[in-house]
mmCIF file of C-alpha atoms and ligand atoms in Angstrom:
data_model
loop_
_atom_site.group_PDB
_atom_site.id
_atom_site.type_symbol
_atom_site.label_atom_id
_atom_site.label_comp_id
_atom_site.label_asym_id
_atom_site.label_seq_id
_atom_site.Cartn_x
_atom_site.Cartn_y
_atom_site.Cartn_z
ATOM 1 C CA UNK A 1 214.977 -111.264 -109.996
ATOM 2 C CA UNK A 2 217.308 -108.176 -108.926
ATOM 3 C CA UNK A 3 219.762 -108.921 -105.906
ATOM 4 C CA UNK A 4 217.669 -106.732 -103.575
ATOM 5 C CA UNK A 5 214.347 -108.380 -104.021
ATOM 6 C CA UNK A 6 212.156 -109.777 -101.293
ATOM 7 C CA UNK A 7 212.112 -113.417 -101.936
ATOM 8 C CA UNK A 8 210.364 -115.378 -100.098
ATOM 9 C CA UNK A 9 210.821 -119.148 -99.915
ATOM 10 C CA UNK A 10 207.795 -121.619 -98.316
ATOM 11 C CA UNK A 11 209.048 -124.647 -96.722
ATOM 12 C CA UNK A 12 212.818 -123.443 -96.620
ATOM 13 C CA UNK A 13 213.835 -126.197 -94.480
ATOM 14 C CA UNK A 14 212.365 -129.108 -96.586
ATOM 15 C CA UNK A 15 214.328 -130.741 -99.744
ATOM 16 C CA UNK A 16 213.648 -128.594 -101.991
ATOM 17 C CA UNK A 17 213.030 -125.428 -100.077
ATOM 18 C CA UNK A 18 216.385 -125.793 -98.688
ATOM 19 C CA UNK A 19 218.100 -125.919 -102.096
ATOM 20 C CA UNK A 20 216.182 -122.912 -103.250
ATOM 21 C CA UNK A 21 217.862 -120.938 -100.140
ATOM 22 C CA UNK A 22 221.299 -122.298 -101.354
ATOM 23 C CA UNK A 23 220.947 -121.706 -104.766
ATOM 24 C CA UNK A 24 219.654 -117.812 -103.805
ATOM 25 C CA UNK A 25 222.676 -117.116 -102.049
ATOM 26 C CA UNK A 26 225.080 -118.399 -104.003
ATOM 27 C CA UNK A 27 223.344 -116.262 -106.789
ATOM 28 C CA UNK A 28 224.444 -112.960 -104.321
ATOM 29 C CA UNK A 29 220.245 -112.606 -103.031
ATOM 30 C CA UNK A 30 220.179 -110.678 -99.763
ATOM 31 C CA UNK A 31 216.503 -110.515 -99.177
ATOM 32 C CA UNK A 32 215.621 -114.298 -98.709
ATOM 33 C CA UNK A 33 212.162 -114.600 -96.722
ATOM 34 C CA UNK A 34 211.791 -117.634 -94.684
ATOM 35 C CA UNK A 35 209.443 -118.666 -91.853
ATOM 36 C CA UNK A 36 209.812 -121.829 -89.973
ATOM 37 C CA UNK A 37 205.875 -124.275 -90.131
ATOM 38 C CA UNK A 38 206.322 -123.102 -85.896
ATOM 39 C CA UNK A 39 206.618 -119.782 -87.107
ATOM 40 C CA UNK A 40 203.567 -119.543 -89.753
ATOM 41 C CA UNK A 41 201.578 -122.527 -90.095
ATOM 42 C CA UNK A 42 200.333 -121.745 -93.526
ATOM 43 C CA UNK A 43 197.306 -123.253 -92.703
ATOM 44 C CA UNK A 44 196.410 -120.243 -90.684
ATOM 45 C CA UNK A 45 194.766 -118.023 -93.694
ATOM 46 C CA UNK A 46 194.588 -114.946 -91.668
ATOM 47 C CA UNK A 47 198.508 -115.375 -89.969
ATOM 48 C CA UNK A 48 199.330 -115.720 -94.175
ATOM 49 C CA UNK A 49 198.033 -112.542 -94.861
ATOM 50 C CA UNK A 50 199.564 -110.777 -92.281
ATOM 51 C CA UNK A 51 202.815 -111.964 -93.404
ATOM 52 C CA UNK A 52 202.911 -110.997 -97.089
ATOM 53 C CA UNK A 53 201.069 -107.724 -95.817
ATOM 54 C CA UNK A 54 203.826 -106.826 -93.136
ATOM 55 C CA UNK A 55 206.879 -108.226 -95.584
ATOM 56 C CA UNK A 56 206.725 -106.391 -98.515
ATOM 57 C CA UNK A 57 206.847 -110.093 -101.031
ATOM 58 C CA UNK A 58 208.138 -109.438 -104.389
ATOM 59 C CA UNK A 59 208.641 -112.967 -105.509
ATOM 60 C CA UNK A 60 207.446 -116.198 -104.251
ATOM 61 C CA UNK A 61 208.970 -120.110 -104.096
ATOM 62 C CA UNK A 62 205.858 -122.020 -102.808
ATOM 63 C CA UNK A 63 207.955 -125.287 -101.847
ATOM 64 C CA UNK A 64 205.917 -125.657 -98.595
ATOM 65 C CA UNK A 65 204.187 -128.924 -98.669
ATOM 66 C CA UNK A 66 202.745 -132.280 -96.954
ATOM 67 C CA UNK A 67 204.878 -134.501 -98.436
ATOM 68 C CA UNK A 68 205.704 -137.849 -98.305
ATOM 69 C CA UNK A 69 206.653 -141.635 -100.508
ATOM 70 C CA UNK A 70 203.591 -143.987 -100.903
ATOM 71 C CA UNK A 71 203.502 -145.406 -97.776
ATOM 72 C CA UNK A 72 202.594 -141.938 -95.752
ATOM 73 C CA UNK A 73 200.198 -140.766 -98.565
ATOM 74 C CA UNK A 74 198.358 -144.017 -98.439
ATOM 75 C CA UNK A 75 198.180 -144.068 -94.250
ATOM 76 C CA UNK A 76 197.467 -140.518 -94.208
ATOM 77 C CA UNK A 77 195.091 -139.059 -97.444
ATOM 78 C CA UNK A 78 193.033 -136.367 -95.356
ATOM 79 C CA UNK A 79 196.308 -134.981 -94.063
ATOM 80 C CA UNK A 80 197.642 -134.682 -97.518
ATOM 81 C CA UNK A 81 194.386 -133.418 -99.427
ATOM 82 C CA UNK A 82 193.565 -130.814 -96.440
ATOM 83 C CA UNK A 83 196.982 -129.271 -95.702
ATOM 84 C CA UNK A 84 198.168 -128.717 -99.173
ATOM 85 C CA UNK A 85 194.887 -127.774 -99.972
ATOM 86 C CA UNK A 86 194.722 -124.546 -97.039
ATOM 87 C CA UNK A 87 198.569 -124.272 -97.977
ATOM 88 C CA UNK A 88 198.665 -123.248 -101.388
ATOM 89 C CA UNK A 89 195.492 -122.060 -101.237
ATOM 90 C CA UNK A 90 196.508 -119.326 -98.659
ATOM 91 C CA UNK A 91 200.041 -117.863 -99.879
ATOM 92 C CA UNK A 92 198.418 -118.001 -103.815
ATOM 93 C CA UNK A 93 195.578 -115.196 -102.652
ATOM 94 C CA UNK A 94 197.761 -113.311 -100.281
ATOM 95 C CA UNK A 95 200.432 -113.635 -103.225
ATOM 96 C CA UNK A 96 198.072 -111.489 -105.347
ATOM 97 C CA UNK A 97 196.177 -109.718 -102.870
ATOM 98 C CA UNK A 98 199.398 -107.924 -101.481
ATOM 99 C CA UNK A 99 200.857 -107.608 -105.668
ATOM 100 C CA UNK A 100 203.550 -110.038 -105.855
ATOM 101 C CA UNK A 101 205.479 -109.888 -108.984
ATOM 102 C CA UNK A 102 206.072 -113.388 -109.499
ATOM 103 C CA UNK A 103 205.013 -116.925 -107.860
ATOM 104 C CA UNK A 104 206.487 -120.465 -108.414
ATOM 105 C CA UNK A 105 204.183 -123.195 -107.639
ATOM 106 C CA UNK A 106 205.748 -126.491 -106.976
ATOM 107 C CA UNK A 107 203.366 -129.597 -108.329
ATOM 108 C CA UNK A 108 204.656 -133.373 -108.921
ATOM 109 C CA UNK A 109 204.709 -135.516 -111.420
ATOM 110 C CA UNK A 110 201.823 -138.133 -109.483
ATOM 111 C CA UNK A 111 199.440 -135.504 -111.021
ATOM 112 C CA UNK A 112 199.826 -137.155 -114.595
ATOM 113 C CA UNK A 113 197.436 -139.999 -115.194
ATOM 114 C CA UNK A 114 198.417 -143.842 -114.112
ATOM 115 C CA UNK A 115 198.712 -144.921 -117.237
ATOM 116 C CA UNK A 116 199.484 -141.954 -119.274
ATOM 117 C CA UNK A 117 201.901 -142.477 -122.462
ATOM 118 C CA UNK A 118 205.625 -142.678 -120.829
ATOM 119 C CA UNK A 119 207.683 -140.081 -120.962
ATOM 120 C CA UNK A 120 204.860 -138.110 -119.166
ATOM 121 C CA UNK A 121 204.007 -135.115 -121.595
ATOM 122 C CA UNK A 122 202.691 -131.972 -119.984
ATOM 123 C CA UNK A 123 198.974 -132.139 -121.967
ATOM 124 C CA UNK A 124 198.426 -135.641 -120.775
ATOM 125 C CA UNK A 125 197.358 -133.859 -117.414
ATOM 126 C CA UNK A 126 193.545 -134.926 -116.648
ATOM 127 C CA UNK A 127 193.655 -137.457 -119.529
ATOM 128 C CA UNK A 128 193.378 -140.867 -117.226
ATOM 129 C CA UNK A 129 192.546 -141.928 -113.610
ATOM 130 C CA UNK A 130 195.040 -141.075 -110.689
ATOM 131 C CA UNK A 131 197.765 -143.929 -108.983
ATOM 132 C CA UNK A 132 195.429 -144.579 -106.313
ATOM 133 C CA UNK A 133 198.160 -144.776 -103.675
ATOM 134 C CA UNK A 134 198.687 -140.696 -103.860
ATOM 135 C CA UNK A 135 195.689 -139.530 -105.331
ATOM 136 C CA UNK A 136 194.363 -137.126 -102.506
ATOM 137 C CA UNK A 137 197.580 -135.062 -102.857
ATOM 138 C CA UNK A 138 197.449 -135.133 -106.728
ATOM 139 C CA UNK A 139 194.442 -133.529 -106.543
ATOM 140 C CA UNK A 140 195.529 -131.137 -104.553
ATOM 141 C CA UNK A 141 198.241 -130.476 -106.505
ATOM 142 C CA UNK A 142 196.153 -130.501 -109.729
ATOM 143 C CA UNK A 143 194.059 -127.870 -107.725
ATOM 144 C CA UNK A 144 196.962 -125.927 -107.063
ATOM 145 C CA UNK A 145 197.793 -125.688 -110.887
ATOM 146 C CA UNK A 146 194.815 -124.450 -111.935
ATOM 147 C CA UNK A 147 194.073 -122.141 -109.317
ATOM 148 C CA UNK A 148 197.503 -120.538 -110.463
ATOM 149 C CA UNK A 149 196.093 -120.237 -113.801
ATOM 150 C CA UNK A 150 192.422 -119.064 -112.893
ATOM 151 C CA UNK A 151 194.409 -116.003 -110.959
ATOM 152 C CA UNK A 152 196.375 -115.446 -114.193
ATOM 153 C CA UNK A 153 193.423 -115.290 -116.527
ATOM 154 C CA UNK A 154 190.905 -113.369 -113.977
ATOM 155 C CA UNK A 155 193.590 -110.891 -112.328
ATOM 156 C CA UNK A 156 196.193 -110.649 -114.581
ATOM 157 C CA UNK A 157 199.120 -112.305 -111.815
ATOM 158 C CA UNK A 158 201.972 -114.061 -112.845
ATOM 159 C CA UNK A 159 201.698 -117.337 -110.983
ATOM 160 C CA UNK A 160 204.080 -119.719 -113.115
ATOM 161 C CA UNK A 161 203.426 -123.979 -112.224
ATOM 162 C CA UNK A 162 206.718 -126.704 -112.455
ATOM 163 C CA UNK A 163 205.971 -130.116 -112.236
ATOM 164 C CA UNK A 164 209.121 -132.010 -110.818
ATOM 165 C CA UNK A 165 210.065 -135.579 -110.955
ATOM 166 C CA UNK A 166 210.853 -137.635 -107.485
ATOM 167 C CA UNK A 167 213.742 -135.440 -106.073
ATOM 168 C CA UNK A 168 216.517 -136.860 -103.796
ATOM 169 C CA UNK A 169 219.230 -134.928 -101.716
ATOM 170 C CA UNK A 170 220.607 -133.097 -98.765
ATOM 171 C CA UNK A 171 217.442 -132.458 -96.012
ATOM 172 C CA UNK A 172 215.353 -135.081 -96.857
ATOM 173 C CA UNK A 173 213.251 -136.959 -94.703
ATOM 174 C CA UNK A 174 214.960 -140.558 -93.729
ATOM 175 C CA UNK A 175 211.612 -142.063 -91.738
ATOM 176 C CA UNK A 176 211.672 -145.415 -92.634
ATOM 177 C CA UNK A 177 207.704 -145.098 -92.992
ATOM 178 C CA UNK A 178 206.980 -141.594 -94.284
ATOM 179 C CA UNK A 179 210.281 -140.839 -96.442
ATOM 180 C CA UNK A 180 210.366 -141.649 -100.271
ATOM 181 C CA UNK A 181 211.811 -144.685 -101.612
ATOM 182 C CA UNK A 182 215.411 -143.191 -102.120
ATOM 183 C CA UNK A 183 216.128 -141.891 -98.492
ATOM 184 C CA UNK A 184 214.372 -145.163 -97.591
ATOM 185 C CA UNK A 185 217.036 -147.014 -99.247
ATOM 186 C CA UNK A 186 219.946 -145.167 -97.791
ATOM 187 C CA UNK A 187 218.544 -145.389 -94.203
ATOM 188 C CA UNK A 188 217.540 -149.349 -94.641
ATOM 189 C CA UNK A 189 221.032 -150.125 -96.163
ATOM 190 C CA UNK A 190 222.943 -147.742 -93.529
ATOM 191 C CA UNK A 191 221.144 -149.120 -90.715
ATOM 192 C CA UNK A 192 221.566 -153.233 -91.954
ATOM 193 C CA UNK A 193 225.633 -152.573 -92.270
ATOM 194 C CA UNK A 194 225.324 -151.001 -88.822
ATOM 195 C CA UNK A 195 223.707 -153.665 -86.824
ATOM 196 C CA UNK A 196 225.140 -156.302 -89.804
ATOM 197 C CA UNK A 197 221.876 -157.876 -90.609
ATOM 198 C CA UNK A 198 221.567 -160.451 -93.103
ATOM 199 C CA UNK A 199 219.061 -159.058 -95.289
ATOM 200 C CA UNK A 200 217.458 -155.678 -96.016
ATOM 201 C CA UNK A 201 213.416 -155.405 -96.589
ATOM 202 C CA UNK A 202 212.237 -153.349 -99.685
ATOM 203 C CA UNK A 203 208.426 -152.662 -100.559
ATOM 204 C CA UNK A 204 206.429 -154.228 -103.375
ATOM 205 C CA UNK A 205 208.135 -156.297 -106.259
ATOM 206 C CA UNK A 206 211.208 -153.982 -107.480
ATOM 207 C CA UNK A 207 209.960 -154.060 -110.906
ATOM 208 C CA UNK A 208 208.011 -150.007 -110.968
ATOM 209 C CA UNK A 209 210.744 -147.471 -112.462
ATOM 210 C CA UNK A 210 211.317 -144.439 -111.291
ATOM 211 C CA UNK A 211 213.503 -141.376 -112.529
ATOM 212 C CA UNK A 212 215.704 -139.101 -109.817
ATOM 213 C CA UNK A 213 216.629 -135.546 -110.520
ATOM 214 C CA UNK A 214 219.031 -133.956 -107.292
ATOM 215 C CA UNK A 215 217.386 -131.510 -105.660
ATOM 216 C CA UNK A 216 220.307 -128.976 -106.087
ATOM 217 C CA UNK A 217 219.457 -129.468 -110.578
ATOM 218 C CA UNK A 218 215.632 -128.574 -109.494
ATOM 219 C CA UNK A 219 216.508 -125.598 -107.744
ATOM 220 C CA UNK A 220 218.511 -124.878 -110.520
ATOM 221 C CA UNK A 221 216.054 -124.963 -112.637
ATOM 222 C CA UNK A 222 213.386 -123.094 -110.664
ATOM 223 C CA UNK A 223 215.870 -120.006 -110.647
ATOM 224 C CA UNK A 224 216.344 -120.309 -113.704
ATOM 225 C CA UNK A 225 212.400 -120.704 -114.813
ATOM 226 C CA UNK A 226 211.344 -117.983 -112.173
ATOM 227 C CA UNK A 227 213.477 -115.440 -114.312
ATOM 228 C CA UNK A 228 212.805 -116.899 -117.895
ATOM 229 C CA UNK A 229 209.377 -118.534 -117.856
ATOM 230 C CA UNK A 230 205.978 -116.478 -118.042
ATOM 231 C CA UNK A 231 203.377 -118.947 -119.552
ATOM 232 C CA UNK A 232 200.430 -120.404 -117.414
ATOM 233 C CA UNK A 233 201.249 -124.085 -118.829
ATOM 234 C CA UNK A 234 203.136 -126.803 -116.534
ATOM 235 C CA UNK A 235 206.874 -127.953 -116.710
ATOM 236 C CA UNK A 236 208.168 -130.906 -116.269
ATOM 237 C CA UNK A 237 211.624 -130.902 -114.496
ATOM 238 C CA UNK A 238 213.169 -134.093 -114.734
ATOM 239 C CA UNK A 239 216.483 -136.032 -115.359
ATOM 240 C CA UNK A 240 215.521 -137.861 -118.966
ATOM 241 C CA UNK A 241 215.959 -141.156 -117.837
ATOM 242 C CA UNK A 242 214.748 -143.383 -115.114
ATOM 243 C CA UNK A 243 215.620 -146.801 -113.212
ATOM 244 C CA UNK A 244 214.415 -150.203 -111.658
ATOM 245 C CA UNK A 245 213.507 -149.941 -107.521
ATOM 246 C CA UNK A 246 215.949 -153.162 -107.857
ATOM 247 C CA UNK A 247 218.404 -151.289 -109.727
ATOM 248 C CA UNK A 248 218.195 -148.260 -108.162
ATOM 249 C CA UNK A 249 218.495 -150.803 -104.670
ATOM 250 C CA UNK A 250 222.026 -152.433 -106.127
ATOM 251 C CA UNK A 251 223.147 -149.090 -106.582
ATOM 252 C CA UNK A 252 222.258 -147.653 -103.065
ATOM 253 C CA UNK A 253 223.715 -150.921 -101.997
ATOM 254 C CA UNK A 254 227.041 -150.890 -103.588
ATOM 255 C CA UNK A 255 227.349 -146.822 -102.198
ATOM 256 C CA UNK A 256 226.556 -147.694 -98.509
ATOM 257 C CA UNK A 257 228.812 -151.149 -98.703
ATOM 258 C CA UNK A 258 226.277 -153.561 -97.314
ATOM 259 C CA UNK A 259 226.624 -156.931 -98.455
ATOM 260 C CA UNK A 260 223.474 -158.404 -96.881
ATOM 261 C CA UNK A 261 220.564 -159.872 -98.790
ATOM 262 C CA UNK A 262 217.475 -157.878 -100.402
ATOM 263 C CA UNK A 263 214.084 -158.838 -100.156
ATOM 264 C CA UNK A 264 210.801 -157.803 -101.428
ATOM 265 C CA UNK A 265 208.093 -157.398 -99.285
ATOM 266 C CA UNK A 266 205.000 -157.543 -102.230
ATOM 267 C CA UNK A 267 201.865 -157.121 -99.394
ATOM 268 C CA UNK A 268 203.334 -153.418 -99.713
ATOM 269 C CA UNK A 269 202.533 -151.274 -103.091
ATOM 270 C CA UNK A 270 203.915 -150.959 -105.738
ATOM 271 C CA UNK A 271 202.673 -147.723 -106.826
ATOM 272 C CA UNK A 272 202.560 -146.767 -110.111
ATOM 273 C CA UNK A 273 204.412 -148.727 -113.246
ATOM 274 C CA UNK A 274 206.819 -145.961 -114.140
ATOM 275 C CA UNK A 275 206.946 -142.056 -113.999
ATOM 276 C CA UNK A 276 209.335 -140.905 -116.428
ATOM 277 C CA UNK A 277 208.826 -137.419 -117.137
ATOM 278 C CA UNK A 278 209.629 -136.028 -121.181
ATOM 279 C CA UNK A 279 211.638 -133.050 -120.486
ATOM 280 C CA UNK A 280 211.765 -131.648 -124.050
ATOM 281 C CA UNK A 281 209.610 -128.090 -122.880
ATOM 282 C CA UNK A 282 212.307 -127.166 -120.450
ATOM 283 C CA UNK A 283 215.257 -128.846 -123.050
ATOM 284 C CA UNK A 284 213.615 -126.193 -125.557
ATOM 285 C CA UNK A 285 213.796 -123.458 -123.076
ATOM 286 C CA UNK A 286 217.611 -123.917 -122.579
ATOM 287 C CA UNK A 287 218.380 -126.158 -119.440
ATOM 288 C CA UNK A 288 219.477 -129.494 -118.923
ATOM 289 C CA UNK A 289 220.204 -131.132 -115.324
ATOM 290 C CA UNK A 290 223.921 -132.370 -114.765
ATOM 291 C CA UNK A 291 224.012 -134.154 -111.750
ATOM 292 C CA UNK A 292 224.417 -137.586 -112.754
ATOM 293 C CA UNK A 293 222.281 -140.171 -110.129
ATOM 294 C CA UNK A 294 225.374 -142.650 -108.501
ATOM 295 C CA UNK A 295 227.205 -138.911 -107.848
ATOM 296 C CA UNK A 296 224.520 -137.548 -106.476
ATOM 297 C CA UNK A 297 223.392 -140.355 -104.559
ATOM 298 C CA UNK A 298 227.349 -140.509 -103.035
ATOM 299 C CA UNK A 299 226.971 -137.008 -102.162
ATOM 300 C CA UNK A 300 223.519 -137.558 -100.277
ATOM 301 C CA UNK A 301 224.744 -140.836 -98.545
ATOM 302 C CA UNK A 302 228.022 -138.652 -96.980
ATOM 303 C CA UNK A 303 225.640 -136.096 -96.147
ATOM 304 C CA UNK A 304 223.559 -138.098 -94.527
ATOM 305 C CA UNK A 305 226.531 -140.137 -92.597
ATOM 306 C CA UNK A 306 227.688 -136.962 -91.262
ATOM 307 C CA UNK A 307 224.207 -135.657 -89.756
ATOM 308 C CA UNK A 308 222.483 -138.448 -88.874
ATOM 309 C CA UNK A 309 225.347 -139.209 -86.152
ATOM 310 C CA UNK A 310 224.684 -135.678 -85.100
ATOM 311 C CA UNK A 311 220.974 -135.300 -85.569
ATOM 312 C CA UNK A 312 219.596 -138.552 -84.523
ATOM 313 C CA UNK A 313 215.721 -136.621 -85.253
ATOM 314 C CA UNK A 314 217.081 -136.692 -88.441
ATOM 315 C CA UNK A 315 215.631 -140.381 -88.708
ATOM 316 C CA UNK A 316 212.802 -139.817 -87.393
ATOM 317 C CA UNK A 317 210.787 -136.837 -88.800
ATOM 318 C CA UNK A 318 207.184 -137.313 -89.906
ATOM 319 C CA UNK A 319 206.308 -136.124 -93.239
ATOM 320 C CA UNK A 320 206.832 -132.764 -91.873
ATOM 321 C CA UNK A 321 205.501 -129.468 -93.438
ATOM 322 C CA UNK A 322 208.039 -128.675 -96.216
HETATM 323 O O1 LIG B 1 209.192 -142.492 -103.557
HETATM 324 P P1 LIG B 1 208.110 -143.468 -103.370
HETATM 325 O O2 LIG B 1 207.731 -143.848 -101.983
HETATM 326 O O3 LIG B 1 206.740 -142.978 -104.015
HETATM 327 O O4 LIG B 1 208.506 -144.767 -104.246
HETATM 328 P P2 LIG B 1 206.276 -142.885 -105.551
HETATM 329 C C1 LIG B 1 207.721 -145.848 -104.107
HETATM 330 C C2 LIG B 1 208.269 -147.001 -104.940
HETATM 331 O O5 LIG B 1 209.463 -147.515 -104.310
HETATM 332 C C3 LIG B 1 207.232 -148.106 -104.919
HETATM 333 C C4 LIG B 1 209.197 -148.831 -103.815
HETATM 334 O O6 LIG B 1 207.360 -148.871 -106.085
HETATM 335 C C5 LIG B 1 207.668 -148.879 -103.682
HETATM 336 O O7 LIG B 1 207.210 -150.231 -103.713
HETATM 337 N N1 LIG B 1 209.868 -149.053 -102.528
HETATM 338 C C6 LIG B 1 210.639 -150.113 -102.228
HETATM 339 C C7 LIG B 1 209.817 -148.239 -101.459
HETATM 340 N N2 LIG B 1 211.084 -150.056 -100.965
HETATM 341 C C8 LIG B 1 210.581 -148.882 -100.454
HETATM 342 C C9 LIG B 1 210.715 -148.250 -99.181
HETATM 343 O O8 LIG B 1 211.358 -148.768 -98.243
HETATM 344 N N3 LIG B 1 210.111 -147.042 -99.027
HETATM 345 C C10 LIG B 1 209.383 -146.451 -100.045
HETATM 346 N N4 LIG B 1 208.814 -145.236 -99.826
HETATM 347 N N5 LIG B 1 209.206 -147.032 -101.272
HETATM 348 C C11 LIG B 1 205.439 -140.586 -104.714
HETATM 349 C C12 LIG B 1 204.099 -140.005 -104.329
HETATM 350 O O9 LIG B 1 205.157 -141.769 -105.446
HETATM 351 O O10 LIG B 1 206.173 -139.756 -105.583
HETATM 352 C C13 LIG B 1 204.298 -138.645 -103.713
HETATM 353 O O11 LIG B 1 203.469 -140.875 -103.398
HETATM 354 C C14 LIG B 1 205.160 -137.785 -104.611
HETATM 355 O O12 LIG B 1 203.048 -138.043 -103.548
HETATM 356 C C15 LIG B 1 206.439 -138.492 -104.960
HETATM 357 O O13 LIG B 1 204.467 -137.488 -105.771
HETATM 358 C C16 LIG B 1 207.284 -137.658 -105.891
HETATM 359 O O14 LIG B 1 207.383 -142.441 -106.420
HETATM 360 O O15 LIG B 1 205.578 -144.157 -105.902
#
């Protein structure tokens, strides 16, 4: 992407959107595109259009999203399904009826089957049933991905699909219902040293594993896919290696310094076993993440000392728009 490029980024407030901006300027971009959800609700097909007609887009990060951990996806499924549905499907035709060059579409990796073969392998998409906790917004995302490549095949666009594993970072969402289970951790540990409770409440049994990639390696690797990658297939963006909730809780817990108690509460779900993704596509293609999880996690705990102090809302956002 040359320095002078339009690029605009969807959801440049959220997680990942955020990191995308940072990454973009620290590459020496000028020409960053951004709209706040108050702004353009990218719901609003028509209000899209107008946009990518009036701005000129030459490349496109779709990071705008309903997101949200297991508990908000199971309370809200219409929400998810609908708004990331009209989303996507609104920037991906104004994308190529105003001629982008280039569009990034960002899936997850709760579109691979429950039970797939771990690490998760790109083909094993649509090979099993969905974790029922978060299937509304897989399919949406699984719509999302093949949309992309229906455009490719039928008009000839450019509309490239990553698939990236449970992110953490700066500008997450800390809502002790809505957020995902790492920001959950952080707040529930931060708030117990606080008010020095005894004991801390997790979800489910501890057992599931997950794997973390920082969301400053994904953007990373999104710049770095946006000016390499030009194949309709997914890829995975992950870390390589993944952890216990109840590891991944010690370690949170050790960070923060609260020496309470933890305790499972198993009436809420567990989610899926484990969702390791196999990097070994994006390994081939040259990039590896280096932001090791207990560094990164420090970094996102200090971050989130210094502006949740400042930003109490900071606590209390509602899987917002990305
Ligand atoms: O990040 P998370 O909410 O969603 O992680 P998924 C859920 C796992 O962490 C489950 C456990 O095993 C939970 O039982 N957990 C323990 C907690 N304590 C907590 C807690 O206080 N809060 C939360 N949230 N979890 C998401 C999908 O799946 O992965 C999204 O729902 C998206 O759509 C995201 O795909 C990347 O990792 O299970």
């Amino acid at each position: 992407m040359d320095k002078n490029a339009h690029i605009y980024v969807a959801g440049h407030r959220g997680l990942v959107g955020s990191a995308l901006v940072r990454a973009l300027e620290r590459q020496g971009h000028e020409r960053i595109l951004h709209r706040t959800s108050r702004e353009l609700d990218l719901r609003d097909a028509l209000a899209v259009r107008e946009f990518f007609d009036k701005e000129q887009v030459d490349y496109v990060f779709l990071a705008a999203a309903k997101v949200g951990g297991i508990g908000a996806n199971y309370d809200y499924p219409a929400d998810f399904i609908r708004d990331n549905l009209l989303i996507q499907t609104n920037v991906i035709e104004a994308a190529y009826r105003t001629g982008v060059r280039k569009l990034m579409f960002l899936g997850s990796t709760c579109i691979y089957p429950k039970m797939a073969p771990q690490p998760l392998r790109e083909d094993s998409l649509l090979t099993g049933t969905l974790e029922p906790t978060n299937e509304p917004y897989a399919i949406a995302k699984i719509a999302g991905i093949k949309m992309c490549q229906a455009y490719n095949r039928q008009f000839g666009t450019r509309f490239i699909s990553v698939m990236p594993t449970n992110l953490y970072g700066p500008n997450d969402n800390f809502d002790i219902e809505s957020s995902h289970v790492l920001p959950a951790l952080i707040r529930k540990f931060h708030d117990a040293k606080r008010d020095r409770a005894p004991y801390v409440t997790l979800w489910g049994t501890g057992t599931p594993r997950r794997e973390f990639l920082h969301v400053d390696d994904m953007a990373d690797a999104c710049l770095f896919l946006m000016d390499r990658y030009e194949d309709s297939d997914i890829v995975n963006i992950g870390w390589g290696e993944d952890i216990p909730i109840a590891g991944l809780a010690e370690l949170v817990k050790s960070i923060v310094g609260y020496e309470g108690e933890i305790r499972y509460d198993s009436n809420r779900p567990d989610g899926t076993p484990r969702k390791l993704v196999d990097v070994s596509k994006l390994s081939g293609l040259g990039w590896k993440a280096s932001i090791p999880l207990e560094a990164g996690l420090r970094e996102t705990y200090s971050w989130y000392v210094r502006h949740s102090a400042e930003a109490p809302e900071l606590t209390g956002l509602q899987g917002r728009l990305g």
